[in-house]
């Protein structure tokens, strides 16, 4: 078996609109295509022995053991790989269960797409590769170390996943429909889009005061402010040297706590110091985190963490460091191993509790107690294994929220205000919280920015608290989802023009618009990224921009197939048309499959939103059957039966009727403008641009704060040019001839372009054509056929990127198409585009129109502009 490619899908995609996180592996079974599972001796037995938990997989049978039944009956190895990939993720603490294995239409025998869900991207990719290795070992009857794979995936999961604190906030936001974008590989996350976004880093929010965080990180400054406000704190001082330490010991006596002044999460802390030798070691440990060290009187009692969010007390937990309790029989190492068998304990953050490991802190605790791991504690004796009560090192927590005295609640909320922290963790040492800390001899030890939430959301004992809820409430008051309007545009042709026109109308209505196109990303008409920007990375660029309040996103086939969409939902989706282009690429081998790719976009529309569909296109119109949103239609014919039926049911549409672009609301018409007055239509000659205006007008009209006057203004001021519509009907008038540059690159687009050119009054019309190497032979031939039918002469040139073919192959296919229609038409071959343009300039026929199919629009336009400058310098040429 051979893996041909692995794709990581991160958004709505070809396989599933709802299940966004999928691995798509293209797998060639090679000779295994002829070896179903029931033909491999002992395969079922070896599979069940290695992965007995696969019994829970129901598969298509629908009952437990269903997958094994399929194996007995005989299934193909791609199907087996799918189930193994899912199960080993589950065994590594990532329980996920969606999978599909399909043979792509038109692919050669033995090639499959194995698709399965993942929780962590890197772990999913690992699972794909490991599943193939495991399946091969099972076929061969070879031994396989499954435990190593499981541990590798656990480590990958812990390295890449959001921590429990950040994760619970993101989950709470997602439950409310608030979108999120992970901004780095750590814990920086954007909640919401555009101008309405907020950010969190762990449990620090974009609303959190920088100065408050700075104060909280300086323990001496925090202590000073609290002491001045009559908050009980331990007596202590700051030292830098052993001399200072000796003075502190003399002043405060034992027991002591020594910790770095700028420390956090217990790093460098040593507690319950009872002699100078321990104090010296503690000083050295603390100075690893900074030269200034706090020496405080050690307060005896229990360790509590109290959480205040948005200056309101939320919850409190009793924290216990990792420890074991002796039985008088077994040594400490045995007790640790036995404790780790608790099913609630796991690796990292995968379960409620974390397994206890022996590290340098554990060894120091044992050394200080003059014992070793082989020591046998007395029955009932508790042996502490960590100096702090962090859950990540094996500690436990008990929820005590309901026991907190009102005076303590008042004090905690007051502390958060004093420091200025809107998300505040307060460490308290006291005998209990049922009585006021000021009265029971307790003290406030620390105030923490970015407090951990795990102890509250998953306590070992007591009631779990949804502490993420008040954080999200603070960032997004009820009723706010942090979203901005998104209009997504897809289709084969007309996407870019429609996207640009919608964005222009929105800008005319006062929106701060960001939009993506096949020639770049624009923020408020400023070009930010150049190139084909119709994939999810470009969409995210717009959605991450804090100045954007309205997004129009062109979503092309390539991005959907490669990674899925960048957004989960949109308010409006436009599908312009579906035609034969890119067929044979990315596993899409028919125009019907291509329609399924494009349908991903309207299927993401919110139930209250609208899918704007082309009623003149059968494949587009058919998409309505799978939609769970409202539908609006557009058509070049107001008498289209689909339009009449839709409007009779009080539907919304936009049509071209009697020369007008008109909106239809049921049986009522709103005439927006005569089409010939819209500059984009070139006095009504560019019929395809009339068609592009219809969905743009309809999509804009769906927003209540964009009115008819805004739409009219947008249509009238959208002037086609190389700046506003690059590569779309760009005219360049030289003194004695004209060039028309257009991005038409497929038969459907070229036919529309030629229909427009046929209506123009030029004595000679020359087509400068090319074929795209990764298209089918018949598509390239058809370009030649269309050109021969419309032009008087043809110049064949080649794209810079031949995409898997030779220039000779492309030229020959174009000539075959030309000769089929008009074998006597003059044809000149100049493979290099720049040379072809130079030739036209040097040998232009008076009054001729040269229609140029552009591959890389920016490069072609730059060359034409260069020729314009050259003409100006040379003076009158003819």
GROMACS .gro file of N, CA, C and O in nm, residues 388-435:
model
  192
  388UNK      N    1   0.387   2.216   4.532
  388UNK     CA    2   0.268   2.296   4.504
  388UNK      C    3   0.153   2.205   4.468
  388UNK      O    4   0.172   2.088   4.434
  389UNK      N    5   0.033   2.263   4.470
  389UNK     CA    6  -0.088   2.183   4.450
  389UNK      C    7  -0.140   2.190   4.306
  389UNK      O    8  -0.259   2.175   4.282
  390UNK      N    9  -0.052   2.210   4.210
  390UNK     CA   10  -0.096   2.220   4.071
  390UNK      C   11  -0.151   2.087   4.022
  390UNK      O   12  -0.089   1.981   4.041
  391UNK      N   13  -0.264   2.091   3.951
  391UNK     CA   14  -0.324   1.970   3.899
  391UNK      C   15  -0.237   1.907   3.792
  391UNK      O   16  -0.236   1.785   3.775
  392UNK      N   17  -0.161   1.990   3.719
  392UNK     CA   18  -0.078   1.938   3.610
  392UNK      C   19   0.037   1.852   3.661
  392UNK      O   20   0.101   1.780   3.584
  393UNK      N   21   0.066   1.857   3.792
  393UNK     CA   22   0.172   1.773   3.848
  393UNK      C   23   0.116   1.661   3.934
  393UNK      O   24   0.190   1.598   4.010
  394UNK      N   25  -0.016   1.639   3.924
  394UNK     CA   26  -0.075   1.527   3.996
  394UNK      C   27  -0.157   1.566   4.117
  394UNK      O   28  -0.208   1.478   4.188
  395UNK      N   29  -0.169   1.697   4.144
  395UNK     CA   30  -0.248   1.741   4.257
  395UNK      C   31  -0.397   1.718   4.235
  395UNK      O   32  -0.440   1.682   4.126
  396UNK      N   33  -0.476   1.740   4.339
  396UNK     CA   34  -0.621   1.723   4.330
  396UNK      C   35  -0.689   1.851   4.378
  396UNK      O   36  -0.630   1.933   4.448
  397UNK      N   37  -0.816   1.865   4.338
  397UNK     CA   38  -0.893   1.982   4.383
  397UNK      C   39  -1.030   1.938   4.430
  397UNK      O   40  -1.086   1.839   4.380
  398UNK      N   41  -1.083   2.011   4.527
  398UNK     CA   42  -1.218   1.987   4.579
  398UNK      C   43  -1.294   2.118   4.576
  398UNK      O   44  -1.247   2.220   4.629
  399UNK      N   45  -1.409   2.120   4.513
  399UNK     CA   46  -1.487   2.243   4.506
  399UNK      C   47  -1.546   2.277   4.643
  399UNK      O   48  -1.607   2.191   4.708
  400UNK      N   49  -1.525   2.401   4.689
  400UNK     CA   50  -1.578   2.446   4.818
  400UNK      C   51  -1.654   2.577   4.802
  400UNK      O   52  -1.672   2.653   4.898
  401UNK      N   53  -1.701   2.603   4.681
  401UNK     CA   54  -1.767   2.731   4.652
  401UNK      C   55  -1.881   2.761   4.749
  401UNK      O   56  -1.896   2.875   4.797
  402UNK      N   57  -1.962   2.661   4.777
  402UNK     CA   58  -2.081   2.684   4.859
  402UNK      C   59  -2.050   2.706   5.006
  402UNK      O   60  -2.141   2.735   5.085
  403UNK      N   61  -1.922   2.689   5.044
  403UNK     CA   62  -1.885   2.705   5.185
  403UNK      C   63  -1.827   2.843   5.215
  403UNK      O   64  -1.798   2.875   5.329
  404UNK      N   65  -1.805   2.925   5.112
  404UNK     CA   66  -1.731   3.050   5.131
  404UNK      C   67  -1.816   3.153   5.204
  404UNK      O   68  -1.931   3.182   5.166
  405UNK      N   69  -1.758   3.211   5.308
  405UNK     CA   70  -1.826   3.311   5.391
  405UNK      C   71  -1.847   3.440   5.312
  405UNK      O   72  -1.760   3.480   5.233
  406UNK      N   73  -1.961   3.508   5.330
  406UNK     CA   74  -1.985   3.635   5.258
  406UNK      C   75  -1.875   3.738   5.275
  406UNK      O   76  -1.844   3.813   5.182
  407UNK      N   77  -1.812   3.741   5.394
  407UNK     CA   78  -1.704   3.838   5.416
  407UNK      C   79  -1.585   3.806   5.326
  407UNK      O   80  -1.516   3.897   5.277
  408UNK      N   81  -1.560   3.677   5.303
  408UNK     CA   82  -1.451   3.638   5.214
  408UNK      C   83  -1.484   3.671   5.069
  408UNK      O   84  -1.397   3.715   4.992
  409UNK      N   85  -1.610   3.650   5.031
  409UNK     CA   86  -1.651   3.686   4.894
  409UNK      C   87  -1.629   3.835   4.871
  409UNK      O   88  -1.574   3.875   4.767
  410UNK      N   89  -1.671   3.917   4.967
  410UNK     CA   90  -1.650   4.061   4.956
  410UNK      C   91  -1.500   4.092   4.943
  410UNK      O   92  -1.459   4.175   4.860
  411UNK      N   93  -1.417   4.025   5.023
  411UNK     CA   94  -1.274   4.050   5.018
  411UNK      C   95  -1.214   4.009   4.883
  411UNK      O   96  -1.133   4.082   4.826
  412UNK      N   97  -1.255   3.894   4.831
  412UNK     CA   98  -1.200   3.849   4.703
  412UNK      C   99  -1.235   3.946   4.590
  412UNK      O  100  -1.150   3.978   4.506
  413UNK      N  101  -1.360   3.991   4.587
  413UNK     CA  102  -1.401   4.086   4.482
  413UNK      C  103  -1.327   4.219   4.499
  413UNK      O  104  -1.289   4.282   4.399
  414UNK      N  105  -1.304   4.256   4.624
  414UNK     CA  106  -1.230   4.381   4.649
  414UNK      C  107  -1.084   4.368   4.604
  414UNK      O  108  -1.028   4.461   4.546
  415UNK      N  109  -1.023   4.251   4.627
  415UNK     CA  110  -0.885   4.227   4.583
  415UNK      C  111  -0.874   4.241   4.431
  415UNK      O  112  -0.781   4.303   4.379
  416UNK      N  113  -0.969   4.180   4.357
  416UNK     CA  114  -0.966   4.190   4.211
  416UNK      C  115  -0.972   4.335   4.167
  416UNK      O  116  -0.902   4.376   4.072
  417UNK      N  117  -1.052   4.417   4.236
  417UNK     CA  118  -1.061   4.560   4.202
  417UNK      C  119  -0.932   4.634   4.237
  417UNK      O  120  -0.887   4.722   4.162
  418UNK      N  121  -0.873   4.598   4.350
  418UNK     CA  122  -0.749   4.666   4.392
  418UNK      C  123  -0.639   4.644   4.290
  418UNK      O  124  -0.567   4.735   4.252
  419UNK      N  125  -0.625   4.520   4.244
  419UNK     CA  126  -0.521   4.489   4.146
  419UNK      C  127  -0.566   4.532   4.006
  419UNK      O  128  -0.483   4.566   3.922
  420UNK      N  129  -0.697   4.530   3.980
  420UNK     CA  130  -0.750   4.569   3.850
  420UNK      C  131  -0.760   4.454   3.752
  420UNK      O  132  -0.767   4.476   3.631
  421UNK      N  133  -0.767   4.330   3.803
  421UNK     CA  134  -0.772   4.211   3.717
  421UNK      C  135  -0.917   4.167   3.695
  421UNK      O  136  -0.987   4.136   3.791
  422UNK      N  137  -0.960   4.161   3.568
  422UNK     CA  138  -1.096   4.116   3.541
  422UNK      C  139  -1.109   3.965   3.542
  422UNK      O  140  -1.219   3.912   3.555
  423UNK      N  141  -0.999   3.892   3.527
  423UNK     CA  142  -0.997   3.747   3.547
  423UNK      C  143  -0.886   3.719   3.648
  423UNK      O  144  -0.768   3.732   3.616
  424UNK      N  145  -0.923   3.685   3.770
  424UNK     CA  146  -0.831   3.693   3.882
  424UNK      C  147  -0.836   3.565   3.965
  424UNK      O  148  -0.943   3.522   4.010
  425UNK      N  149  -0.718   3.502   3.986
  425UNK     CA  150  -0.708   3.386   4.072
  425UNK      C  151  -0.638   3.426   4.201
  425UNK      O  152  -0.527   3.479   4.199
  426UNK      N  153  -0.702   3.401   4.314
  426UNK     CA  154  -0.649   3.444   4.444
  426UNK      C  155  -0.613   3.321   4.527
  426UNK      O  156  -0.698   3.234   4.552
  427UNK      N  157  -0.486   3.312   4.567
  427UNK     CA  158  -0.439   3.200   4.648
  427UNK      C  159  -0.449   3.236   4.795
  427UNK      O  160  -0.394   3.339   4.839
  428UNK      N  161  -0.517   3.150   4.870
  428UNK     CA  162  -0.543   3.175   5.011
  428UNK      C  163  -0.491   3.058   5.093
  428UNK      O  164  -0.512   2.942   5.055
  429UNK      N  165  -0.422   3.087   5.199
  429UNK     CA  166  -0.385   2.982   5.296
  429UNK      C  167  -0.464   3.009   5.424
  429UNK      O  168  -0.451   3.117   5.483
  430UNK      N  169  -0.548   2.914   5.462
  430UNK     CA  170  -0.633   2.934   5.580
  430UNK      C  171  -0.681   2.799   5.630
  430UNK      O  172  -0.674   2.698   5.558
  431UNK      N  173  -0.730   2.797   5.751
  431UNK     CA  174  -0.784   2.672   5.805
  431UNK      C  175  -0.911   2.633   5.732
  431UNK      O  176  -0.942   2.514   5.717
  432UNK      N  177  -0.988   2.733   5.687
  432UNK     CA  178  -1.108   2.708   5.606
  432UNK      C  179  -1.155   2.841   5.550
  432UNK      O  180  -1.101   2.947   5.583
  433UNK      N  181  -1.256   2.834   5.462
  433UNK     CA  182  -1.315   2.958   5.407
  433UNK      C  183  -1.455   2.981   5.461
  433UNK      O  184  -1.523   3.075   5.420
  434UNK      N  185  -1.498   2.895   5.555
  434UNK     CA  186  -1.631   2.911   5.613
  434UNK      C  187  -1.636   3.027   5.711
  434UNK      O  188  -1.744   3.078   5.743
  435UNK      N  189  -1.517   3.065   5.759
  435UNK     CA  190  -1.508   3.182   5.848
  435UNK      C  191  -1.421   3.287   5.780
  435UNK      O  192  -1.339   3.255   5.693
   0.00000   0.00000   0.00000
